[in-house]
Short mmCIF file of C-alpha atoms and ligand atoms in Angstrom, two decimals:
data_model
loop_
_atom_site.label_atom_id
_atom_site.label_comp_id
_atom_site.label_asym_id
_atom_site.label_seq_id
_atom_site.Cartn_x
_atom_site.Cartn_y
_atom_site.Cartn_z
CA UNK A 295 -15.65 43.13 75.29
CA UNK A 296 -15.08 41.07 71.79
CA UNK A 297 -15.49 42.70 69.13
CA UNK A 298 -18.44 41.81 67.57
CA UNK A 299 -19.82 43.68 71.11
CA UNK A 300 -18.39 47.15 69.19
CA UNK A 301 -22.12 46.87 67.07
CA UNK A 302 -24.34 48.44 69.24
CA UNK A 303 -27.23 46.31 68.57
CA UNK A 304 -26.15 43.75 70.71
CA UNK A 305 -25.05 45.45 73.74
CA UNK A 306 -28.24 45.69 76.04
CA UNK A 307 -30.03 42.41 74.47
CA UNK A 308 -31.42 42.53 78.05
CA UNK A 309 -33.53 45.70 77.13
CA UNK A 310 -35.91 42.86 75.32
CA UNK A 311 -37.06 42.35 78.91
CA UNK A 312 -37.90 45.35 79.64
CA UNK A 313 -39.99 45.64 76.56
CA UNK A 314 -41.58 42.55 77.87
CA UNK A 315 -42.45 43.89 81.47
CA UNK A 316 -43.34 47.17 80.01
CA UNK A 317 -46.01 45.49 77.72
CA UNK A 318 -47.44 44.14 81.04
CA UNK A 319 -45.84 40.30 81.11
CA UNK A 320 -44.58 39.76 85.17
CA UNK A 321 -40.56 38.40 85.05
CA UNK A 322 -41.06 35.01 84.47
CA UNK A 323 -44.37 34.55 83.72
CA UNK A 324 -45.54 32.34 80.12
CA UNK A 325 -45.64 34.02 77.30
CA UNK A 326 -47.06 33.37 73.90
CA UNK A 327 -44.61 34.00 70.64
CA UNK A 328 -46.99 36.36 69.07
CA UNK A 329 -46.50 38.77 71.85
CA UNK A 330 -42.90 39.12 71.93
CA UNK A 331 -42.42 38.76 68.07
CA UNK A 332 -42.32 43.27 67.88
CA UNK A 333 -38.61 42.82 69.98
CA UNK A 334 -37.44 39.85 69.35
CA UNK A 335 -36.50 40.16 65.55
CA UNK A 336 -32.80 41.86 64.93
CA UNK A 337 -33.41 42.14 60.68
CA UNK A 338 -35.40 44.00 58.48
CA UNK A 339 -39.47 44.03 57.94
CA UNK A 340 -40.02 41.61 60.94
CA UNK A 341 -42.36 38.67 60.62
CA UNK A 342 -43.05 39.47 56.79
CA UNK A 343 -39.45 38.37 55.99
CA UNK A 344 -40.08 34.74 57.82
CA UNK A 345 -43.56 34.28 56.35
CA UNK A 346 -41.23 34.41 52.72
CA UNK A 347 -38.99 31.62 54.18
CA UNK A 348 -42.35 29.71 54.67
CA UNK A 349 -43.19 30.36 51.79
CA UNK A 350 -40.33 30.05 49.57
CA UNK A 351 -38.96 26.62 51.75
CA UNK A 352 -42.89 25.13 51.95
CA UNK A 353 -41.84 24.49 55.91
CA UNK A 354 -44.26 22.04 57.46
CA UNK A 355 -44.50 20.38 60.46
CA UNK A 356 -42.21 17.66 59.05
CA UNK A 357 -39.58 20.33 58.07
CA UNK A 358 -36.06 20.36 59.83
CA UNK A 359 -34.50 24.14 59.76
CA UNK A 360 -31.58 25.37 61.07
CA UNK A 361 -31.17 29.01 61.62
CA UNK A 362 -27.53 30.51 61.02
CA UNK A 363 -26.70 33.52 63.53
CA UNK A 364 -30.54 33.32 65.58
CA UNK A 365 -30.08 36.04 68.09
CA UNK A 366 -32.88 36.48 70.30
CA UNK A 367 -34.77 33.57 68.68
CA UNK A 368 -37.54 35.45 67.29
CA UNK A 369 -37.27 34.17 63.49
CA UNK A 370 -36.73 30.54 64.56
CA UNK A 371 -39.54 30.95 67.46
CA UNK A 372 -42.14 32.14 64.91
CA UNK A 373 -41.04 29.43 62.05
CA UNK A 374 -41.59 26.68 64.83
CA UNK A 375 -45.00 28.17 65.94
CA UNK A 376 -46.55 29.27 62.48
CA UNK A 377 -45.59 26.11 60.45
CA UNK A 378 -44.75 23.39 63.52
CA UNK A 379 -41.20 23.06 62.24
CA UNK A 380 -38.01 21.91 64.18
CA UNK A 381 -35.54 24.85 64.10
CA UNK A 382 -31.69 24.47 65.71
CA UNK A 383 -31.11 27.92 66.01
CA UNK A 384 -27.05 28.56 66.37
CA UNK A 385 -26.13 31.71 68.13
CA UNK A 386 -22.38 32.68 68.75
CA UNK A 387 -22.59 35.44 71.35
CA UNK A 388 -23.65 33.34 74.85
CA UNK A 389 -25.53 36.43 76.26
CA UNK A 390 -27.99 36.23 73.24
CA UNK A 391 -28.55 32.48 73.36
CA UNK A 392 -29.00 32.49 76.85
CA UNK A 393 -32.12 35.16 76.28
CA UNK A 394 -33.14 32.95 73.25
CA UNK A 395 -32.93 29.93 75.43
CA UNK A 396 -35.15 31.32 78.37
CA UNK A 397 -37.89 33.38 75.92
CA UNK A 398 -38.23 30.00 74.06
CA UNK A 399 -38.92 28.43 77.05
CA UNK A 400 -41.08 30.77 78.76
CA UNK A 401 -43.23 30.75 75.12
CA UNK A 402 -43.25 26.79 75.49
CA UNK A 403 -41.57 25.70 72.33
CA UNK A 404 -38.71 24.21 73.40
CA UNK A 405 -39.54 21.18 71.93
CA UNK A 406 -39.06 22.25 68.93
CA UNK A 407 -36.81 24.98 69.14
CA UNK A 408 -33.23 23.84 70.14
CA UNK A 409 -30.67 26.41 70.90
CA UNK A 410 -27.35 25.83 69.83
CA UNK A 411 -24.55 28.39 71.63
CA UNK A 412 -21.36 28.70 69.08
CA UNK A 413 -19.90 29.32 66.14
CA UNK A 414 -21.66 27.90 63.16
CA UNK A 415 -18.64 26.96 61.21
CA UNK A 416 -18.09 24.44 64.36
CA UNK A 417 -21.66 23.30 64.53
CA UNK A 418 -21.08 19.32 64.24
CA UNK A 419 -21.90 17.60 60.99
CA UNK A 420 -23.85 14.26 61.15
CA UNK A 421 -24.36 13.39 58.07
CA UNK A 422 -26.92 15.76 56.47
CA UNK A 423 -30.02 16.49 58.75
CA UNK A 424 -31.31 19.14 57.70
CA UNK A 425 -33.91 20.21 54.64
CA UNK A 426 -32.95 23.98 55.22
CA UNK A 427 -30.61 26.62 56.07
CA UNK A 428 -32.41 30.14 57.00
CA UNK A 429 -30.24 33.22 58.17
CA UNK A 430 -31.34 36.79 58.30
CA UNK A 431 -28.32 39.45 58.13
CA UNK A 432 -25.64 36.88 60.19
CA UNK A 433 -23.62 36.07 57.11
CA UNK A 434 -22.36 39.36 56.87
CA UNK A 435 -20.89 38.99 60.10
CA UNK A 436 -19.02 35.66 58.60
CA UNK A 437 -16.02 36.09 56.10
CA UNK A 438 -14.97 32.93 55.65
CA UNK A 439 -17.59 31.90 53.18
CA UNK A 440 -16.01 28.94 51.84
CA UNK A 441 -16.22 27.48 55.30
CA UNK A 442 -19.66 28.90 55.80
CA UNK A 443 -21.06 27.02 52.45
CA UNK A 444 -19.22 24.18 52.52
CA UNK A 445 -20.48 23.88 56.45
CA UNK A 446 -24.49 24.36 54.95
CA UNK A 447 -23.70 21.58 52.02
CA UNK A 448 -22.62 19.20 54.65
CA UNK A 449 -25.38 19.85 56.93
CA UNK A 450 -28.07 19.86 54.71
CA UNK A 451 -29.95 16.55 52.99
CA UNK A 452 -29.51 16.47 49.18
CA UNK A 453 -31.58 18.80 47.57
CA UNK A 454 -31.94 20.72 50.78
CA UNK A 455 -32.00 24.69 50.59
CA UNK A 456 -30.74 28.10 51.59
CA UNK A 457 -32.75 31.07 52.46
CA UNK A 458 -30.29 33.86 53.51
CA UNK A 459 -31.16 37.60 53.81
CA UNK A 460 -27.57 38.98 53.94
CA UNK A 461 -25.57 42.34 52.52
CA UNK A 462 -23.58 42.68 49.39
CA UNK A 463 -21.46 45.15 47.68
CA UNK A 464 -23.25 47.21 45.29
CA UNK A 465 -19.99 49.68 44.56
CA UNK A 466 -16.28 50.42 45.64
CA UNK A 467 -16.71 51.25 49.57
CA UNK A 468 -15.17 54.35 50.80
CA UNK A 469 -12.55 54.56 53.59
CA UNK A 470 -15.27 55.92 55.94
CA UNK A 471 -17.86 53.15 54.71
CA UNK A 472 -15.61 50.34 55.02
CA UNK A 473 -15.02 51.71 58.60
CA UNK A 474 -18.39 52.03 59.48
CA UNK A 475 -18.99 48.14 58.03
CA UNK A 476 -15.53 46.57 59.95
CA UNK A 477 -15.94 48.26 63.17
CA UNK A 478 -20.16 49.50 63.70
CA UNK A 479 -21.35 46.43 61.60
CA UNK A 480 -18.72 43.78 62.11
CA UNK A 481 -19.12 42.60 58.48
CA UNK A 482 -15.28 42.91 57.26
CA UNK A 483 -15.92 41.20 53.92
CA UNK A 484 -18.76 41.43 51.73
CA UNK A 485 -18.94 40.30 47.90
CA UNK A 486 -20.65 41.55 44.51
CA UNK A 487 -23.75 39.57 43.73
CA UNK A 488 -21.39 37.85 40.88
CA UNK A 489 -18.89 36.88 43.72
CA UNK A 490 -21.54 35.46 46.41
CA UNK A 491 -23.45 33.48 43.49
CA UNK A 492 -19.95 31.94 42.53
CA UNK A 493 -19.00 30.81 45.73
CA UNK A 494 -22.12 29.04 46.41
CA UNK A 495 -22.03 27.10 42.84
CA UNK A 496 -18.14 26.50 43.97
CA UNK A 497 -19.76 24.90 47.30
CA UNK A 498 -22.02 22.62 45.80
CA UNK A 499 -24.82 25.18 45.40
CA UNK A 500 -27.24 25.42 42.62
CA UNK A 501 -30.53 26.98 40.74
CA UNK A 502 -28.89 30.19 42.86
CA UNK A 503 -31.03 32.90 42.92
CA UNK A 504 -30.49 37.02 44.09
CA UNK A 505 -33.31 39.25 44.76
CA UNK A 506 -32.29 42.39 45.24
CA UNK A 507 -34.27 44.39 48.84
CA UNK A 508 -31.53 47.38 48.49
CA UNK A 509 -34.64 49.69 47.73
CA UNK A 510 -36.86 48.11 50.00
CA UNK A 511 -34.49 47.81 53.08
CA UNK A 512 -33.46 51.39 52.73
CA UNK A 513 -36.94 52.39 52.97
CA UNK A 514 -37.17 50.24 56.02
CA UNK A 515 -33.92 51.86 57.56
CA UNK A 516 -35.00 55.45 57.04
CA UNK A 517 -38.17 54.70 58.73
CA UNK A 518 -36.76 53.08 61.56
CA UNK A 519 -34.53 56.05 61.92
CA UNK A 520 -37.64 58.26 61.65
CA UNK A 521 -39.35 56.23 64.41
CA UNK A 522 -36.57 55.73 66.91
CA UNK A 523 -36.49 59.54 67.48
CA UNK A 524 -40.06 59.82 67.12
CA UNK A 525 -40.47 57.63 70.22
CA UNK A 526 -37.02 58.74 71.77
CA UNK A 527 -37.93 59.86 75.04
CA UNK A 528 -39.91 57.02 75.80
CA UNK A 529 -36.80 54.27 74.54
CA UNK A 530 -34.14 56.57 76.70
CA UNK A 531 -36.57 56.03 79.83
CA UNK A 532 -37.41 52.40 79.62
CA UNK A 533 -33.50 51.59 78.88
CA UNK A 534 -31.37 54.51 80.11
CA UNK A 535 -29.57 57.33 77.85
CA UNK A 536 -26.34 55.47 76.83
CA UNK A 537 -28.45 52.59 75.22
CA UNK A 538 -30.67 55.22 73.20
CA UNK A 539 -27.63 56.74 72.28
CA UNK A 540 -26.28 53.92 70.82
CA UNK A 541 -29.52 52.71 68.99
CA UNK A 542 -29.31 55.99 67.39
CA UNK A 543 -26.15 55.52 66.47
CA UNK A 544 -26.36 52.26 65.21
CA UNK A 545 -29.45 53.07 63.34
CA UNK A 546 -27.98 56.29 61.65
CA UNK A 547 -24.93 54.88 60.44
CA UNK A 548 -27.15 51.93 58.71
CA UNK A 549 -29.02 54.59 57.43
CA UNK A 550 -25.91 56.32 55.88
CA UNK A 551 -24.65 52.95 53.97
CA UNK A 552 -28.04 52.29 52.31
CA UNK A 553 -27.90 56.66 51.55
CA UNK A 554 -24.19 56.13 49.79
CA UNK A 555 -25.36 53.72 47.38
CA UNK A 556 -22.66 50.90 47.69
CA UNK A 557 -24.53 48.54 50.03
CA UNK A 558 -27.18 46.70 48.76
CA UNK A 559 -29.34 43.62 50.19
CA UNK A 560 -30.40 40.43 49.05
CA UNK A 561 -32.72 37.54 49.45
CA UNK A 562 -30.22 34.66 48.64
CA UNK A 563 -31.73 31.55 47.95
CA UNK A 564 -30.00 28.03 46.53
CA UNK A 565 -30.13 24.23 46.30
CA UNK A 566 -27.86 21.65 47.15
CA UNK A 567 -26.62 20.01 44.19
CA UNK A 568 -28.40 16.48 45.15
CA UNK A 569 -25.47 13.94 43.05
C1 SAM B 12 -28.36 40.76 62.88
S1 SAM B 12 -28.39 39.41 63.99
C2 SAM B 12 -29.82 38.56 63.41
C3 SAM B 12 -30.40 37.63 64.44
C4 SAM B 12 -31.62 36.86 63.94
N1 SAM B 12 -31.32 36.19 62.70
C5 SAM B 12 -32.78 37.79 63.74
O1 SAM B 12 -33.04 38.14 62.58
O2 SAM B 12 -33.41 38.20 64.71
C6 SAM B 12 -27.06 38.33 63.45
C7 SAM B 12 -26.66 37.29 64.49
O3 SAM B 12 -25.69 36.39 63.94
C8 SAM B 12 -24.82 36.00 65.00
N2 SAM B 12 -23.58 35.43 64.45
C9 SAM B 12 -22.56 36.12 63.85
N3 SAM B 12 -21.59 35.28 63.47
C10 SAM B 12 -21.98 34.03 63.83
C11 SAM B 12 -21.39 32.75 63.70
N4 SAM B 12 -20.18 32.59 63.13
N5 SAM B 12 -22.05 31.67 64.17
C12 SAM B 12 -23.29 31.83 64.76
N6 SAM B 12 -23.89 33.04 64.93
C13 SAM B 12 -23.25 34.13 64.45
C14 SAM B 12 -24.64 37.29 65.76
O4 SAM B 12 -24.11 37.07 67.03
C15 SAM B 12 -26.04 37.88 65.74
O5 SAM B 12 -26.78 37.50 66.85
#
């Protein structure tokens, strides 16, 4: 198993099917976006947190979007159905893509939905295609940020734009936080605000801008905890004990960064420096 396979989120991504045939949907029959889009999303507050990037980026159907870290395809499904976009969505674990790939097809937007299996700091650069770059909670899992900015300012057109909803360190980590975050959350690096804006301004980034979710997303963690054992029984029986038990895992130990204080979250958002 590698090791970003040690977060427990993304062992199982086949459970989204059997979300899908328990909502009623036969194994490979069509499906619209809008009813998948309750387990398709792996970040916080769902749909609500795309309709920002809408927002915030002004996406039309003219708009070119590609979506860093796009595990099951939800976000970049729902930006290419709501606003008529293009999306590339770039997914590194093949199991995922391979999900994203077929529920993209199966909700008929694969013309405008590509899916791009790999790393993103090898996705190819031709020369500046893109108006955005959208990621929700993949940076964190990326440490080389230098690569990872300098990647988006050579993919994007001048003037193009970020929209990243990632972690960042609020305090000094303990031993037992920076355990959970290396080995349960795969994120092995994480800057202070100061730090992240820097970086991107190094990269050829500017009019940066950080708005802090911390108190939001915690409120959004402690619910989900409160509603994963709320509906326990019935997530153990459509997916089987050991994947429950490691939801509940996952979700606890989330719960217990956002508790401590020293994680925080972000809406990132920049502009390529257009000279
Ligand atoms: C928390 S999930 C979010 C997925 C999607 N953005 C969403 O909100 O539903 C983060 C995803 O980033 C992917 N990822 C991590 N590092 C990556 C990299 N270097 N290149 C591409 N994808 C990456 C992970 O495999 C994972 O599927």
């Amino acid at each position: 198993m590698s090791d970003i396979k040690r977060m427990k989120l993304y062992c199982h991504p086949e459970r989204v099917y059997n979300e899908i045939n328990a909502a009623g949907y036969g194994k490979d029959a069509l499906l619209r976006e809008k009813d998948i889009r309750f387990f398709d999303q792996y970040h916080y507050l769902g749909t609500d947190a795309v309709d920002d990037a809408i927002d915030f980026l002004q996406v039309d159907s003219q708009s070119r979007l590609i979506e860093i870290g796009s595990g099951l395809g939800g976000p970049a499904r729902y930006l290419a159905e709501k606003a008529g976009c293009h999306v590339t969505a770039v997914e590194i674990q093949s199991d995922l893509n391979q999900i994203a790939s077929s529920l993209t097809n199966r909700c008929g937007l694969s013309g405008r939905v590509e899916h791009f299996c790999g790393d993103i700091l090898e996705f190819p650069e031709d020369g500046g295609n893109f108006d955005a770059a959208v990621s929700w909670l993949a940076v964190l899992h990326i440490p080389n940020r230098q690569a990872l900015f300098k990647k988006c300012f050579n993919i994007l057109k001048p003037a193009g734009k970020i929209f990243f909803e990632d972690y960042y360190k609020l305090g000094a980590f303990s031993s037992e936080e920076e355990k959970i975050l290396c080995g349960d959350v795969q994120c092995p690096y994480l800057p202070a605000a100061e730090e992240y804006k820097y970086q991107l301004i190094e990269n050829g980034f500017t009019d940066v801008k950080f708005e802090d979710k911390t108190v939001c997303w915690s409120d959004f963690v402690r619910g989900r905890v409160e509603k994963f054992i709320e509906n326990r029984d019935r997530y153990a029986k459509l997916h089987g004990n050991e994947v429950a038990d490691g939801m509940e895992d996952f979700y606890k130990k989330i719960l217990q960064l956002f508790c401590q204080g020293n994680l925080g979250g972000a809406r990132i958002t920049a502009v390529k420096n257009g000279r």
